mmCIF file of C-alpha atoms in Angstrom:
data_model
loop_
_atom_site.group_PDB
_atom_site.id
_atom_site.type_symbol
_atom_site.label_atom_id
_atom_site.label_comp_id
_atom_site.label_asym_id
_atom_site.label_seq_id
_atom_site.Cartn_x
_atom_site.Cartn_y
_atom_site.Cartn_z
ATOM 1 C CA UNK A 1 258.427 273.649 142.217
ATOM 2 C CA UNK A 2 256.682 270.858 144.350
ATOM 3 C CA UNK A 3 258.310 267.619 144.285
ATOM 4 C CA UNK A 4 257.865 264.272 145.937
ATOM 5 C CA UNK A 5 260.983 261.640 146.302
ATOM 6 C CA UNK A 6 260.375 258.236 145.607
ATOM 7 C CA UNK A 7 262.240 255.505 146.798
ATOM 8 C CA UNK A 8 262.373 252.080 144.505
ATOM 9 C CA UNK A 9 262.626 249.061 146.688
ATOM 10 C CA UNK A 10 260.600 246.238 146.068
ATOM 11 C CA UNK A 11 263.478 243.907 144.765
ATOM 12 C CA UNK A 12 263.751 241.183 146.254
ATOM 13 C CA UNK A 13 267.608 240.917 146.680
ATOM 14 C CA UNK A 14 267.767 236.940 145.182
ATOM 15 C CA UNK A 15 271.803 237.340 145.464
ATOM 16 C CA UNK A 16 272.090 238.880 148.534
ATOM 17 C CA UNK A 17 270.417 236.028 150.523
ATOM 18 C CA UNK A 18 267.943 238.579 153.011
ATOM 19 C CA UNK A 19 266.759 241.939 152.492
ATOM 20 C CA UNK A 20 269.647 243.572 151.696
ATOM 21 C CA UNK A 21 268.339 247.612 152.091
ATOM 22 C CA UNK A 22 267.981 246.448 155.971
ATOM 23 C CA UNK A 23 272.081 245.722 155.609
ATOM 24 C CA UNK A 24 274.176 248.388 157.663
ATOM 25 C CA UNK A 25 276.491 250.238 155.938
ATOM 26 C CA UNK A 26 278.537 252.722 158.213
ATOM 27 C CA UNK A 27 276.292 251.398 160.941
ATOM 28 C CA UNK A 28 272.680 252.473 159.385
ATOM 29 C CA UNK A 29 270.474 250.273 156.943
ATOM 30 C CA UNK A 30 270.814 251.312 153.630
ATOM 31 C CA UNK A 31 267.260 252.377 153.319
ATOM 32 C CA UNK A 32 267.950 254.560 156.139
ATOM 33 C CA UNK A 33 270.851 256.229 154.675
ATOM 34 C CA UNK A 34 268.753 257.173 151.125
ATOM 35 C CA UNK A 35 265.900 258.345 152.945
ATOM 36 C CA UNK A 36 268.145 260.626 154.831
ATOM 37 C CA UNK A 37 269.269 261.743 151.880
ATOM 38 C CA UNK A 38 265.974 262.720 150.865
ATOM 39 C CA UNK A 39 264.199 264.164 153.817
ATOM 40 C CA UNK A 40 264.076 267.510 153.282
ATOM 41 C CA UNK A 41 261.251 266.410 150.627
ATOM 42 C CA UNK A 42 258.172 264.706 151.289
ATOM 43 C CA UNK A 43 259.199 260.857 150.506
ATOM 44 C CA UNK A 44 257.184 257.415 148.930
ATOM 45 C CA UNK A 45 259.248 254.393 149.486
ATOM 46 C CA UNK A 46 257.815 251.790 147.201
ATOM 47 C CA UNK A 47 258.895 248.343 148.928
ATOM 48 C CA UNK A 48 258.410 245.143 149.176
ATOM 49 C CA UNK A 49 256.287 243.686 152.442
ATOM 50 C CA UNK A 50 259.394 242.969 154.195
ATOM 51 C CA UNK A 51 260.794 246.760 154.444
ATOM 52 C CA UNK A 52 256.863 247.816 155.880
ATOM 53 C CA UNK A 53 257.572 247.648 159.193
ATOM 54 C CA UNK A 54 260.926 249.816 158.867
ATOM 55 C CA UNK A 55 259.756 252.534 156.349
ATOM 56 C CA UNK A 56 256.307 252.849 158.536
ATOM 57 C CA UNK A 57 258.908 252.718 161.625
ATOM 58 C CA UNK A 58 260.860 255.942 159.764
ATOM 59 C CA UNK A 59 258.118 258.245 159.536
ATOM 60 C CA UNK A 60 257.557 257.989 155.799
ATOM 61 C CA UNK A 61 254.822 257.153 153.443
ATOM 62 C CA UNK A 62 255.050 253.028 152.179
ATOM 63 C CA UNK A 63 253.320 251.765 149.199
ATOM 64 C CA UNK A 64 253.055 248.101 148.606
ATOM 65 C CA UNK A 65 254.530 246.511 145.473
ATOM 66 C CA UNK A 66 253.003 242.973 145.562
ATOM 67 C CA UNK A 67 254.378 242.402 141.437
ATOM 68 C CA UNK A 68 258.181 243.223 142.313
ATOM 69 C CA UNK A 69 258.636 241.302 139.233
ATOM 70 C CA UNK A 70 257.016 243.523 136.975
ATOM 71 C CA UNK A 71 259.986 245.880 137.368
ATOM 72 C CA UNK A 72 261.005 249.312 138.218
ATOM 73 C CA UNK A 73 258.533 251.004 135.934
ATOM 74 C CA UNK A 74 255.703 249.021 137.991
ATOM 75 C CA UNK A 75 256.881 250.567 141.457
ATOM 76 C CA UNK A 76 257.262 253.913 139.702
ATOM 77 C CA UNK A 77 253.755 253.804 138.377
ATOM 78 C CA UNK A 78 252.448 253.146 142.361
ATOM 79 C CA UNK A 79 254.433 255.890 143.167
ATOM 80 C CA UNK A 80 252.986 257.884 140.331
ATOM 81 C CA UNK A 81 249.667 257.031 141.162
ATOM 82 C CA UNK A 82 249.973 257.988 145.119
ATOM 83 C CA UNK A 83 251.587 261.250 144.979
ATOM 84 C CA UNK A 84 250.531 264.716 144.603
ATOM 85 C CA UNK A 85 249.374 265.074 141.208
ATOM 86 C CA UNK A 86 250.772 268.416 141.245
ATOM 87 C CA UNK A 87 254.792 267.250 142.268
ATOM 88 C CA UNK A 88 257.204 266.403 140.281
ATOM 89 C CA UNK A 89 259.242 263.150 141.123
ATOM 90 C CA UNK A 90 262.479 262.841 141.776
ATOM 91 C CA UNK A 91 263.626 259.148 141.892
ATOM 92 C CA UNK A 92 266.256 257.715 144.117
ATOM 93 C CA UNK A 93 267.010 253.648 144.635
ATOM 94 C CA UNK A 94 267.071 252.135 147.785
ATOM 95 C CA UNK A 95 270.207 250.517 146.863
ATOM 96 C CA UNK A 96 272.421 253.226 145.908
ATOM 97 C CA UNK A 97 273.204 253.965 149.433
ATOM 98 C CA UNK A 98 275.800 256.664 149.224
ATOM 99 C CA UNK A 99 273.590 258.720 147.878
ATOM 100 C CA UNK A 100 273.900 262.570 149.546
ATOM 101 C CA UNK A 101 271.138 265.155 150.074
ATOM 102 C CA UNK A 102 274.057 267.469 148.283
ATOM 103 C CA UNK A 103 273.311 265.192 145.424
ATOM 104 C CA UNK A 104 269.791 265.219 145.558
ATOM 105 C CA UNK A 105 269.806 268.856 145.760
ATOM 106 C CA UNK A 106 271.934 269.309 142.483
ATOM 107 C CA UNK A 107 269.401 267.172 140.598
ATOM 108 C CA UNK A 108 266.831 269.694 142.155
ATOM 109 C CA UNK A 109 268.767 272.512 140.867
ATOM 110 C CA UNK A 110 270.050 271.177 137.736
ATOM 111 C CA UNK A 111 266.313 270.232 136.722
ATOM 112 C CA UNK A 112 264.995 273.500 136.372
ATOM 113 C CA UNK A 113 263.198 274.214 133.527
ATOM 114 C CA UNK A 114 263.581 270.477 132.003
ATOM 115 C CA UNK A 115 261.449 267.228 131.705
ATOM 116 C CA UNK A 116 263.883 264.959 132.780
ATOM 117 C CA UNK A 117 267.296 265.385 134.941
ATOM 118 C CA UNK A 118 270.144 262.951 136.311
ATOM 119 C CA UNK A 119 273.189 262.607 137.026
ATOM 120 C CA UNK A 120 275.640 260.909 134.237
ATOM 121 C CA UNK A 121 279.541 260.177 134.076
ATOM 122 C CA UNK A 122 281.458 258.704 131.315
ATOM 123 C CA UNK A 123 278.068 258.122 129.303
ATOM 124 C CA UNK A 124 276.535 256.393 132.042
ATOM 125 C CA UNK A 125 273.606 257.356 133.983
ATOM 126 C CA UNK A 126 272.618 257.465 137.491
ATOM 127 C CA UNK A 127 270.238 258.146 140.301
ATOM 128 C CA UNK A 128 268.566 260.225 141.815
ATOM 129 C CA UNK A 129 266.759 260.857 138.213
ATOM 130 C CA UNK A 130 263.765 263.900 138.004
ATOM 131 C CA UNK A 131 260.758 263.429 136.372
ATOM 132 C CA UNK A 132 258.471 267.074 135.414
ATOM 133 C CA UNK A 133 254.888 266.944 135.770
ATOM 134 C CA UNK A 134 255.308 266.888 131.587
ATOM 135 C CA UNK A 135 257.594 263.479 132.014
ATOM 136 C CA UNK A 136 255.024 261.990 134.650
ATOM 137 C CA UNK A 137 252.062 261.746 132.174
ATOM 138 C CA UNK A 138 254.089 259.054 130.558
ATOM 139 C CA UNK A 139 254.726 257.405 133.531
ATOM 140 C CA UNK A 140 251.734 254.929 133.402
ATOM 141 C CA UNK A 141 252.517 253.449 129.209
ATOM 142 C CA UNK A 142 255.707 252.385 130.648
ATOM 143 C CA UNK A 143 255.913 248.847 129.724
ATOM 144 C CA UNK A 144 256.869 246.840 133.126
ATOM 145 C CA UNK A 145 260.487 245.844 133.419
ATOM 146 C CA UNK A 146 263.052 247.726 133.749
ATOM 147 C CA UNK A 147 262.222 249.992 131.601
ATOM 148 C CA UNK A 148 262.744 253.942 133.795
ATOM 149 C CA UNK A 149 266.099 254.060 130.573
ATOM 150 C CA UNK A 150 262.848 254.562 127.728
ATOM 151 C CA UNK A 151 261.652 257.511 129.692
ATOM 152 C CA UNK A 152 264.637 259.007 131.213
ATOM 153 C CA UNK A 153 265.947 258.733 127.361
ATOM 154 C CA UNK A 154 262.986 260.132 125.624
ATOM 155 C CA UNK A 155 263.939 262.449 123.095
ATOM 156 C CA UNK A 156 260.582 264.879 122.846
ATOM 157 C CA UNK A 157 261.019 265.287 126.450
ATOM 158 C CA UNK A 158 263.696 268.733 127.478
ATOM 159 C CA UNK A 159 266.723 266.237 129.101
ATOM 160 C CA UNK A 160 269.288 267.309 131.207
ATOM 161 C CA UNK A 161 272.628 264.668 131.800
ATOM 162 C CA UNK A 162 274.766 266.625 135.038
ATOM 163 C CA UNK A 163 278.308 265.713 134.764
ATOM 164 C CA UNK A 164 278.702 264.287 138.377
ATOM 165 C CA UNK A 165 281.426 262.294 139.453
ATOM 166 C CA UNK A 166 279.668 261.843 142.881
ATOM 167 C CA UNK A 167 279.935 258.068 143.585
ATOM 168 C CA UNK A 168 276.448 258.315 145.331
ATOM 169 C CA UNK A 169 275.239 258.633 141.995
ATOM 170 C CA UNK A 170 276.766 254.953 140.409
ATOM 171 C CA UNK A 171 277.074 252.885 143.445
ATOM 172 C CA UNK A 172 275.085 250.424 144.156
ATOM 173 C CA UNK A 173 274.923 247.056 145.721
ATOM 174 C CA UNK A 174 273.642 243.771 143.938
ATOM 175 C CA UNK A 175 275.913 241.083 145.235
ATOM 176 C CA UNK A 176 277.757 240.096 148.611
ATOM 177 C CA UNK A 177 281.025 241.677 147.021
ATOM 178 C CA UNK A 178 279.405 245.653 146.326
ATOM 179 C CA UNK A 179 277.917 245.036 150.049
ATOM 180 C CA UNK A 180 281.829 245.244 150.935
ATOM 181 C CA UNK A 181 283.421 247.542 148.926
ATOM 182 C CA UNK A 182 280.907 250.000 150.165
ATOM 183 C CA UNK A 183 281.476 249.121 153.926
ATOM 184 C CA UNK A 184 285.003 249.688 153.276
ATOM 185 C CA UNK A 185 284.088 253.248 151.787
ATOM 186 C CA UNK A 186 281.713 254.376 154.384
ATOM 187 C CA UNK A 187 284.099 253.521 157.264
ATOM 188 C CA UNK A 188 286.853 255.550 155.412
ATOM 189 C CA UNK A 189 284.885 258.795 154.967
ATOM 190 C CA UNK A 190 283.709 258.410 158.825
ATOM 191 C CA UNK A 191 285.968 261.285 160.531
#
């Protein structure tokens, strides 16, 4: 099975005061630690102009998201509309950056023979989330927002929920305070 990653980050981080996927976190940006997490697969980032520079910088494909206010479905449908045809997607967040290529690979494996796969724990859902070349044709009647939930949650579509505890799968970081707790969790795994 041929699949493309696809990194979401064209928010524009209103709380966090700067670009907050260029914060370190266990002395990396965060967008460096997802797209490690992904680069055993050939990887999108979707991003707003002020990541361009860094994602060009990494080695890996960017696509421009000048209507970051349009939502996550918008950046998907770029991201849709630049890869392979023929790949399945699998969808990570550029701020969920504890996010492991263990984890990534689980998805992989837990997605076999389904439309749509991702992690879940206690009923709620997380990232990275798979998308079948079935799933993808759908892609594009998103409405914009943030609306990834009506696909992922599409009924006529085969769905697969992994019960992962893997924190890499809930974490992310919207506000000054996340940006800390995860600094404090990154320097404790460090050996």
């Amino acid at each position: 099975m041929k699949v493309h990653a696809v990194v979401l980050a064209a928010g524009e981080a209103r709380r966090m005061g700067e670009q907050k996927l260029l914060l370190e976190i266990g002395g990396e940006p965060m967008l460096a630690r997802v797209l490690r997490a992904c680069s055993h697969l050939p990887t999108l980032v979707v991003g707003a102009a002020s990541l361009r520079s860094f994602v060009e910088g990494s080695g890996v494909r960017y696509i421009a998201n000048d209507m970051p206010e349009a939502g996550m479905a918008h950046s998907l449908a770029l991201a849709d509309a630049a890869a392979d045809p023929g790949s399945a997607l699998l969808v990570l967040l550029g701020d969920k950056p504890l996010v492991t290529r263990a984890l990534v690979d689980a998805v992989l494996e837990g997605a076999e023979g389904f439309d749509i796969c991702f992690p879940q724990h206690e009923g709620i859902g997380g990232h990275p989330v798979f998308f079948s070349l079935r799933a993808r044709e759908r892609i594009a009647r998103l409405p914009h927002g943030d609306t990834l939930h009506l696909l992922r949650d599409d009924a006529t579509l085969r769905r697969r929920a992994l019960q992962l505890e893997e924190i890499g799968a809930y974490a992310d970081v919207n506000d000054p305070e996340a940006l800390e707790r995860l600094r404090l969790r990154a320097e404790r795994s460090v050996p």
